[in-house]
Coordinates of C-alpha atoms and ligand atoms in Angstrom, one line a residue:
M886 CA 0.0 0.0 0.0
S887 CA 1.5 3.4 -1.0
S888 CA 1.3 6.3 1.3
I889 CA 1.0 10.0 0.3
E890 CA 0.8 13.2 2.4
T891 CA -0.9 16.4 1.5
S892 CA -2.6 19.4 3.1
V893 CA -6.1 19.0 1.7
V894 CA -7.5 15.9 0.0
I895 CA -10.4 16.7 -2.2
V896 CA -12.9 13.9 -3.1
G897 CA -14.6 14.5 -6.5
A898 CA -13.5 16.3 -9.6
G899 CA -16.7 18.1 -10.4
P900 CA -16.8 21.9 -10.5
A901 CA -16.7 22.1 -6.7
G902 CA -13.6 19.9 -6.2
L903 CA -11.7 21.3 -9.2
L904 CA -12.4 24.9 -8.3
L905 CA -11.3 24.3 -4.7
G906 CA -8.1 22.6 -5.9
R907 CA -7.4 25.5 -8.3
L908 CA -7.9 28.2 -5.7
L909 CA -5.9 26.4 -3.0
G910 CA -3.1 25.8 -5.6
L911 CA -3.0 29.5 -6.4
A912 CA -2.5 30.2 -2.7
G913 CA 0.3 27.7 -2.5
I914 CA -1.6 25.1 -0.5
D915 CA -0.9 21.6 -1.7
N916 CA -3.9 19.4 -2.4
L917 CA -4.8 16.2 -4.1
V918 CA -8.0 15.4 -6.1
L919 CA -9.5 11.9 -6.2
E920 CA -12.1 11.2 -8.9
L921 CA -14.1 8.0 -9.4
R922 CA -14.6 8.4 -13.2
T923 CA -12.2 8.7 -16.1
R924 CA -11.1 12.1 -17.3
R925 CA -13.0 11.7 -20.6
Y926 CA -16.2 10.9 -18.7
I927 CA -16.2 14.1 -16.6
E928 CA -15.1 16.2 -19.6
E929 CA -18.1 15.0 -21.6
R930 CA -20.8 14.9 -18.8
I931 CA -23.5 17.3 -20.0
R932 CA -25.2 19.1 -17.1
A933 CA -25.5 22.8 -16.2
G934 CA -25.3 25.7 -18.5
L935 CA -26.2 28.9 -16.7
L936 CA -23.6 30.8 -14.7
E937 CA -24.5 33.5 -12.3
H938 CA -22.6 36.8 -12.3
P939 CA -20.7 35.9 -9.0
T940 CA -19.7 32.5 -10.4
V941 CA -18.2 34.2 -13.4
E942 CA -16.3 36.6 -11.1
L943 CA -14.9 33.7 -9.1
L944 CA -13.8 31.8 -12.2
G945 CA -12.0 35.0 -13.1
I946 CA -10.3 35.1 -9.7
A947 CA -9.2 31.5 -10.3
G948 CA -7.8 32.6 -13.7
V949 CA -9.9 30.1 -15.7
D950 CA -12.2 32.5 -17.5
D951 CA -10.5 33.0 -20.9
H952 CA -12.6 30.6 -22.8
L953 CA -15.7 31.5 -20.9
R954 CA -15.3 35.2 -21.9
R955 CA -14.6 34.2 -25.5
D956 CA -17.3 31.5 -26.1
G957 CA -19.9 32.2 -23.3
Q958 CA -23.2 33.8 -24.3
F959 CA -23.7 36.8 -22.0
D960 CA -27.4 37.4 -21.4
E961 CA -29.2 40.7 -20.6
G962 CA -32.3 38.9 -19.4
F963 CA -34.8 36.2 -20.3
E964 CA -38.2 35.8 -21.8
L965 CA -41.3 34.6 -19.8
R966 CA -44.2 33.0 -21.8
F967 CA -47.6 32.2 -20.6
E968 CA -51.1 32.3 -22.1
G969 CA -49.5 33.1 -25.5
E970 CA -47.9 36.3 -24.2
R971 CA -44.1 36.9 -24.2
V972 CA -42.7 39.2 -21.5
W973 CA -39.1 40.4 -21.5
F974 CA -37.3 40.4 -18.2
P975 CA -34.3 42.9 -18.3
T976 CA -32.4 41.2 -15.4
A977 CA -29.1 43.0 -16.2
E978 CA -30.8 46.4 -16.3
L979 CA -32.6 45.7 -13.1
T980 CA -29.4 44.6 -11.2
G981 CA -27.0 47.3 -12.2
G982 CA -25.7 45.5 -15.3
Q983 CA -25.1 41.9 -13.9
Q984 CA -25.3 39.4 -16.7
T985 CA -25.8 35.7 -16.6
V986 CA -23.7 33.6 -18.9
L987 CA -24.6 30.5 -20.9
Y988 CA -21.4 28.3 -20.8
P989 CA -21.6 24.5 -20.5
Q990 CA -20.6 23.0 -17.3
Q991 CA -18.3 20.5 -19.1
E992 CA -16.4 23.4 -20.5
V993 CA -15.9 24.8 -17.0
V994 CA -14.6 21.4 -16.0
K995 CA -12.2 21.3 -19.0
D996 CA -10.9 24.8 -18.2
L997 CA -10.2 23.8 -14.6
L998 CA -8.5 20.5 -15.7
R999 CA -6.3 22.4 -18.2
A1000 CA -5.2 24.8 -15.4
R1001 CA -4.4 21.8 -13.2
D1002 CA -2.4 20.2 -16.0
T1003 CA -0.4 23.4 -16.3
S1004 CA 0.2 23.8 -12.5
G1005 CA 1.1 20.1 -12.3
E1006 CA -0.9 19.5 -9.1
P1007 CA -1.9 15.8 -8.6
I1008 CA -5.3 14.4 -9.6
V1009 CA -6.2 10.7 -9.7
F1010 CA -8.9 9.5 -12.0
E1011 CA -10.6 6.1 -11.6
A1012 CA -10.0 6.2 -7.9
L1013 CA -12.1 3.2 -6.7
D1014 CA -13.5 2.4 -3.2
V1015 CA -12.7 5.8 -1.8
A1016 CA -13.2 5.7 2.0
L1017 CA -12.7 8.3 4.7
H1018 CA -11.0 7.4 8.0
N1019 CA -10.0 9.0 11.3
L1020 CA -11.9 12.2 10.6
D1021 CA -11.9 13.0 14.3
T1022 CA -8.1 13.0 14.6
E1023 CA -5.5 15.7 13.6
R1024 CA -4.5 13.7 10.5
P1025 CA -7.5 12.2 8.7
Q1026 CA -6.9 9.6 6.0
V1027 CA -8.5 8.7 2.7
T1028 CA -7.9 5.3 1.1
Y1029 CA -8.6 4.2 -2.5
R1030 CA -7.7 1.5 -5.0
D1031 CA -6.4 2.5 -8.4
A1032 CA -7.4 1.2 -11.8
D1033 CA -4.7 -1.5 -11.5
G1034 CA -6.0 -2.7 -8.2
A1035 CA -3.1 -1.2 -6.0
E1036 CA -4.2 0.3 -2.7
H1037 CA -3.2 3.8 -1.5
V1038 CA -3.6 5.8 1.6
I1039 CA -3.5 9.6 1.7
T1040 CA -2.9 11.5 5.0
A1041 CA -4.0 15.1 5.1
D1042 CA -5.0 18.0 7.4
Y1043 CA -8.4 18.3 6.0
V1044 CA -10.8 16.4 3.7
A1045 CA -13.1 18.3 1.3
G1046 CA -16.1 16.2 0.3
C1047 CA -17.0 17.4 -3.2
D1048 CA -18.2 14.1 -4.5
G1049 CA -21.8 15.0 -5.5
F1050 CA -25.1 13.7 -4.3
H1051 CA -24.2 10.0 -4.7
G1052 CA -20.7 10.3 -3.3
V1053 CA -19.3 8.7 -0.1
S1054 CA -18.3 11.8 1.9
R1055 CA -21.7 12.8 3.3
S1056 CA -22.3 9.3 4.7
A1057 CA -18.9 9.5 6.5
V1058 CA -20.7 12.0 8.9
P1059 CA -22.3 9.9 11.7
Q1060 CA -26.0 9.7 11.1
T1061 CA -26.8 11.0 14.6
L1062 CA -24.8 14.2 13.9
R1063 CA -26.4 15.2 10.6
T1064 CA -29.9 16.3 9.6
E1065 CA -31.2 15.9 6.1
F1066 CA -34.0 18.0 4.7
Q1067 CA -35.6 16.8 1.5
H1068 CA -38.6 17.7 -0.8
D1069 CA -39.4 15.6 -3.9
Y1070 CA -41.5 17.2 -6.7
P1071 CA -44.3 15.3 -8.5
F1072 CA -42.6 15.9 -11.9
G1073 CA -39.3 15.6 -13.7
W1074 CA -37.6 17.4 -16.7
L1075 CA -37.0 15.7 -20.0
G1076 CA -34.0 17.5 -21.5
I1077 CA -32.9 17.3 -25.1
L1078 CA -29.9 18.4 -27.0
A1079 CA -30.8 19.0 -30.7
E1080 CA -28.6 19.8 -33.7
V1081 CA -30.5 22.9 -34.8
P1082 CA -29.7 26.6 -34.4
P1083 CA -31.5 28.0 -31.4
S1084 CA -34.9 29.7 -32.1
T1085 CA -34.1 32.3 -29.5
R1086 CA -31.4 34.7 -28.6
E1087 CA -32.2 34.6 -24.9
L1088 CA -33.5 31.9 -22.5
I1089 CA -37.2 31.3 -22.6
Y1090 CA -39.2 29.9 -19.6
A1091 CA -42.8 28.9 -20.4
H1092 CA -45.8 28.2 -18.2
H1093 CA -48.5 26.2 -19.9
D1094 CA -51.5 24.1 -19.0
H1095 CA -49.6 21.0 -20.3
G1096 CA -46.7 21.9 -18.1
F1097 CA -43.4 23.8 -18.1
A1098 CA -41.1 24.2 -21.1
M1099 CA -37.7 25.9 -21.5
H1100 CA -35.6 26.8 -24.5
S1101 CA -31.8 27.4 -24.0
R1102 CA -28.8 27.4 -26.3
R1103 CA -25.5 25.6 -26.3
S1104 CA -23.9 27.0 -29.4
P1105 CA -24.9 28.6 -32.7
T1106 CA -25.8 25.1 -34.0
L1107 CA -27.0 23.3 -30.8
S1108 CA -30.2 23.9 -28.9
R1109 CA -31.0 22.7 -25.4
L1110 CA -34.7 22.3 -24.5
Y1111 CA -36.7 21.0 -21.6
L1112 CA -40.2 19.7 -21.0
Q1113 CA -42.0 19.0 -17.7
V1114 CA -42.8 15.3 -17.6
E1115 CA -43.9 12.6 -15.1
P1116 CA -41.1 11.9 -12.6
D1117 CA -40.9 8.2 -13.7
C1118 CA -40.8 9.0 -17.5
D1119 CA -38.4 6.9 -19.5
A1120 CA -36.7 9.3 -22.0
A1121 CA -35.9 6.4 -24.4
T1122 CA -39.6 5.7 -24.9
V1123 CA -40.7 9.2 -25.7
P1124 CA -40.9 9.7 -29.6
D1125 CA -38.9 12.7 -30.9
E1126 CA -42.0 13.9 -32.8
F1127 CA -44.0 14.0 -29.6
I1128 CA -41.2 16.1 -27.9
W1129 CA -41.2 18.6 -30.7
D1130 CA -45.0 18.8 -30.8
E1131 CA -45.2 19.4 -27.1
L1132 CA -42.4 22.0 -27.1
T1133 CA -44.1 23.8 -30.0
R1134 CA -47.4 23.9 -28.1
R1135 CA -46.0 25.0 -24.8
L1136 CA -43.7 27.7 -26.2
A1137 CA -46.2 29.0 -28.7
T1138 CA -46.9 32.8 -28.9
Q1139 CA -49.7 34.8 -30.6
D1140 CA -47.2 36.7 -32.8
G1141 CA -46.1 33.9 -35.2
W1142 CA -42.8 32.9 -33.5
T1143 CA -41.7 29.5 -34.7
L1144 CA -39.6 26.8 -33.1
H1145 CA -36.9 25.2 -35.4
R1146 CA -36.8 21.4 -35.2
G1147 CA -33.8 19.2 -35.8
P1148 CA -32.2 15.8 -34.9
I1149 CA -32.3 15.1 -31.2
V1150 CA -28.8 13.8 -30.3
Q1151 CA -29.3 13.4 -26.6
K1152 CA -32.3 13.0 -24.2
S1153 CA -32.6 12.3 -20.5
V1154 CA -34.9 12.8 -17.6
T1155 CA -33.9 14.6 -14.4
A1156 CA -35.7 14.1 -11.2
M1157 CA -36.7 17.2 -9.3
R1158 CA -35.7 17.4 -5.7
S1159 CA -34.6 19.9 -3.0
F1160 CA -32.1 18.6 -0.5
V1161 CA -29.9 20.1 2.2
V1162 CA -27.7 18.4 4.9
E1163 CA -26.8 20.2 8.0
P1164 CA -24.1 20.9 9.2
L1165 CA -21.6 21.0 6.4
Q1166 CA -18.7 20.1 8.7
Y1167 CA -17.8 17.1 10.7
K1168 CA -14.5 17.4 12.5
R1169 CA -11.9 17.7 9.6
L1170 CA -14.3 17.0 6.8
F1171 CA -16.1 19.8 4.9
L1172 CA -18.9 19.1 2.5
A1173 CA -19.4 21.3 -0.5
G1174 CA -21.6 21.4 -3.7
D1175 CA -24.0 18.6 -4.5
A1176 CA -22.6 16.5 -1.8
A1177 CA -24.3 18.9 0.6
H1178 CA -27.4 20.1 -1.3
I1179 CA -29.5 19.7 -4.4
V1180 CA -31.8 22.2 -5.9
P1181 CA -34.5 21.7 -8.7
P1182 CA -32.9 22.8 -12.0
T1183 CA -35.5 25.5 -12.7
A1184 CA -33.5 28.4 -11.4
A1185 CA -30.1 26.9 -12.4
K1186 CA -28.6 27.3 -9.0
G1187 CA -26.8 23.9 -8.5
L1188 CA -23.4 24.7 -10.1
N1189 CA -23.6 28.2 -8.8
L1190 CA -24.2 27.1 -5.2
A1191 CA -21.2 24.8 -5.5
A1192 CA -19.1 27.8 -6.5
S1193 CA -20.4 29.9 -3.6
D1194 CA -19.6 27.1 -1.1
I1195 CA -16.1 27.0 -2.5
S1196 CA -15.6 30.8 -2.2
V1197 CA -16.3 30.4 1.5
L1198 CA -14.3 27.2 2.1
S1199 CA -11.3 28.3 0.1
E1200 CA -11.0 31.6 1.9
A1201 CA -11.4 29.8 5.3
L1202 CA -8.6 27.3 4.4
M1203 CA -6.3 30.1 3.1
D1204 CA -6.8 32.0 6.4
H1205 CA -5.9 28.9 8.3
Y1206 CA -2.7 28.2 6.4
R1207 CA -1.7 31.9 6.0
T1208 CA -2.5 33.3 9.5
G1209 CA -3.4 30.3 11.7
N1210 CA -6.8 31.8 12.3
D1211 CA -9.5 29.1 12.3
E1212 CA -12.6 31.3 12.8
L1213 CA -13.7 31.2 9.2
L1214 CA -13.3 27.4 9.1
A1215 CA -15.4 27.0 12.3
N1216 CA -18.0 29.3 10.7
Y1217 CA -17.9 27.6 7.2
S1218 CA -21.2 25.7 7.7
T1219 CA -23.2 28.6 9.1
T1220 CA -21.9 31.0 6.5
A1221 CA -22.4 28.7 3.5
L1222 CA -25.9 27.6 4.6
R1223 CA -27.2 31.1 4.7
R1224 CA -26.8 31.4 0.9
I1225 CA -27.8 27.8 0.3
W1226 CA -31.2 28.3 1.9
R1227 CA -31.8 31.5 0.1
A1228 CA -31.1 29.7 -3.2
Q1229 CA -33.3 26.8 -2.1
E1230 CA -36.1 29.2 -1.4
F1231 CA -35.8 30.9 -4.8
S1232 CA -35.5 27.6 -6.7
R1233 CA -38.6 26.3 -5.0
H1234 CA -40.4 29.5 -5.7
M1235 CA -39.5 29.5 -9.4
T1236 CA -40.4 25.9 -9.7
A1237 CA -43.8 26.3 -8.1
L1238 CA -44.4 29.4 -10.3
L1239 CA -43.9 27.7 -13.6
H1240 CA -44.9 24.0 -13.3
H1241 CA -48.3 22.6 -13.6
V1242 CA -49.7 20.1 -11.2
P1243 CA -52.9 18.5 -12.6
G1244 CA -56.0 18.8 -10.4
Q1245 CA -54.8 21.8 -8.3
E1246 CA -57.1 24.4 -9.8
F1247 CA -56.9 26.8 -6.8
E1248 CA -53.0 26.7 -7.1
R1249 CA -53.2 27.2 -10.8
R1250 CA -55.1 30.5 -10.4
L1251 CA -52.7 31.6 -7.8
Q1252 CA -49.9 30.9 -10.2
R1253 CA -51.5 33.1 -12.8
A1254 CA -51.9 35.9 -10.3
R1255 CA -48.2 35.6 -9.3
L1256 CA -47.2 35.7 -13.0
Q1257 CA -49.4 38.7 -13.6
N1258 CA -47.8 40.4 -10.6
L1259 CA -44.4 39.8 -12.0
V1260 CA -45.4 41.2 -15.4
I1261 CA -46.9 44.5 -14.1
S1262 CA -44.7 45.2 -11.1
R1263 CA -41.3 46.6 -11.7
S1264 CA -40.3 46.2 -8.1
A1265 CA -41.4 42.5 -8.2
Q1266 CA -39.2 42.1 -11.3
A1267 CA -36.3 43.7 -9.6
S1268 CA -36.5 41.5 -6.6
F1269 CA -36.8 38.4 -8.8
S1270 CA -33.9 39.5 -11.0
E1271 CA -31.6 40.1 -8.0
L1272 CA -32.0 36.4 -6.9
Y1273 CA -31.9 35.2 -10.5
V1274 CA -28.5 36.7 -11.4
G1275 CA -27.2 35.6 -8.1
I1276 CA -26.7 37.3 -4.7
P1277 CA -23.0 38.0 -3.9
F1278 CA -20.8 35.2 -2.6
E1279 CA -19.8 35.5 1.1
G1280 CA -16.3 34.2 0.6
K1281 CA -13.4 36.5 -0.4
P1282 CA -10.5 34.1 -1.4
E1283 CA -9.1 36.9 -3.6
R1284 CA -7.7 38.7 -0.5
F1285 CA -5.1 35.9 -0.2
L1286 CA -4.2 35.7 -3.9
Ligands
FAD576 C1 -29.7 18.2 -16.3 C2 -29.1 19.1 -15.3 C3 -29.1 20.5 -15.6 C4 -28.5 21.4 -14.7 N1 -28.5 22.7 -15.0 C5 -27.9 23.6 -14.1 C6 -27.7 25.0 -14.5 O1 -28.1 25.4 -15.5 N2 -27.0 25.8 -13.6 C7 -26.5 25.3 -12.4 O2 -26.0 26.0 -11.6 N3 -26.7 23.9 -12.1 C8 -27.3 23.1 -12.9 N4 -27.3 21.7 -12.6 C9 -26.7 21.2 -11.4 C10 -25.2 21.1 -11.5 O3 -24.9 20.3 -12.6 C11 -24.6 20.5 -10.2 O4 -25.1 21.3 -9.1 C12 -23.1 20.6 -10.2 O5 -22.6 19.6 -11.0 C13 -22.5 20.4 -8.8 O6 -21.1 20.3 -8.8 P1 -20.3 19.4 -7.8 O7 -18.9 19.5 -8.1 O8 -20.8 19.7 -6.4 O9 -20.9 17.9 -8.0 P2 -20.7 17.0 -9.3 O10 -20.7 17.8 -10.6 O11 -21.7 15.9 -9.1 O12 -19.2 16.4 -9.1 C14 -19.0 15.4 -8.2 C15 -17.8 14.5 -8.7 O13 -17.5 13.6 -7.7 C16 -17.3 12.3 -8.3 N5 -17.5 11.2 -7.4 C17 -18.7 10.7 -7.0 N6 -18.5 9.7 -6.1 C18 -17.2 9.6 -5.9 C19 -16.4 8.8 -5.1 N7 -16.9 7.9 -4.3 N8 -15.1 9.0 -5.1 C20 -14.5 9.9 -5.9 N9 -15.2 10.7 -6.7 C21 -16.6 10.6 -6.7 C22 -18.2 12.3 -9.5 O14 -17.8 11.4 -10.5 C23 -18.1 13.8 -9.9 O15 -17.1 14.0 -10.9 C24 -27.9 20.8 -13.5 C25 -27.9 19.5 -13.2 C26 -28.5 18.6 -14.2 C27 -28.5 17.1 -13.9

C-alpha cells in the first residue's frame, strides 16, 4: 500500500472539487484530487449551462475565464411566456448590469482541468472504493484503489467532500450528527440536445396548461430544450415527434414565433428534488456542492451554489494556512448555509411558479396571479432578478491571492 501526504485531500473532480483545488493551488496550499470516473467521462458529462454573475467573477479570480469570456453567451435577461404572451425580463438592467452567462458545465470542468495540467498538481482518475477514516483525529486519512488494483492511503490535514449527491463523503458523517432536509417534486424534466440553431437569442421559460417548457442554447448550431414530464418518465420511450410537438405547443406565442426542429442527439430525464444536509462540517471533513445540497434545476442554481460554497471554504482554508486563524473554518457551515437556503427558497419559488400540477385548480389560479404580478410590477421584477442573477458570494478568497 503506497502512502501519500498532502494538506487537503479533495474527493470529487466536479466543478466544486476542481475549483477548490485550483484556488488552493494558487494560494500555495498543496492538495490532491481523487475522482471516481475517467477524465474523458467528466469532460463530456453534460449538465448545467447557466452561470451566475458571482460564479463568473470567481472563475476570473481563479484565472480560468479566458474561454468563458470568448465563447460564453452573455445574457441581458430572459423571456417569460404564458397564455400566448411573451414578456421580456431585463435582469441585467434591473441589477446594475449583472449578466448571466450560458457556458456549458463540461467546458468549466475542461478549463479547470487544463489549469491543473499546467500547474502540475496531482489528480487521480478512476479512484475506486474511496473511503474516509479518522476524521476526528488531527490527520484524517482517505484510502482508495487505483485502476490496476493497487491500494493507496492519503494522510491530510483536511478532507473536502466534493463528490456530489451520490458520493461517499456525506455518509462519513455519523447519522446521529447530521440532519437531512428533502422535498421531492411530482414531476421531472425531459432535457434534449438538438442539432438545430436556437430559435431564440435569450433563454425562454414557459408556463402552460400542459406543463413547463424551457428553451436554452448551447452554441450557434446546438439547442437545449426541456419539458416537464412525469417523474418516472423513461426518456428512451418518448418519440422525438411528440417532444417537438409538445415544445411547439408550450412555447407558442400569438405573434407567429416558430420553433426550429432538428435531430435530437441526446435526451434524458432529471428528477426534481430539493435537499440540504446540516451541518456541512464534521471534525476535519467539509462538504461542498451537490454532496451537501440539491436544488431543482428551474433556477439553475446547483453549479452556482457549488461555486459559492467553494468561495467560503477556500477563503477559510487560506486563512488557516496563512494566518493560523480558524474562525472562518469554524463558521464555514453557518456561512455557506445562509446562501444555500436563500437559493433553495428561490429555486422552490420559481419551480412552483412555472410548473403545472394537474388537479390543483386553486393553485393554478394563484400561479397566474403571481405571474401577472411579475409582469406588471417593476419592483417584483427587480427582486426576482436580484436572486436570478445571483446574490453576492460571502467568501473572499481573492484577499489571499
Ligand atoms: C440536467 C441538469 C441540468 C443542470 N443545470 C444547471 C444549471 O443550468 N445551472 C446550475 O448552476 N446547475 C445546474 N445543474 C446542477 C449542477 O450540474 C450541479 O449542481 C453541479 O454539477 C454540482 O457540482 P459538484 O462539483 O458539487 O458535483 P458533481 O458535478 O456531481 O461532481 C462530483 C464529482 O465527484 C465524483 N464522485 C462521486 N462519487 C465519488 C467517489 N466515491 N469517489 C471519488 N469521486 C466521486 C463524481 O464522478 C463527480 O465527478 C444541473 C444538473 C443537471 C443534472
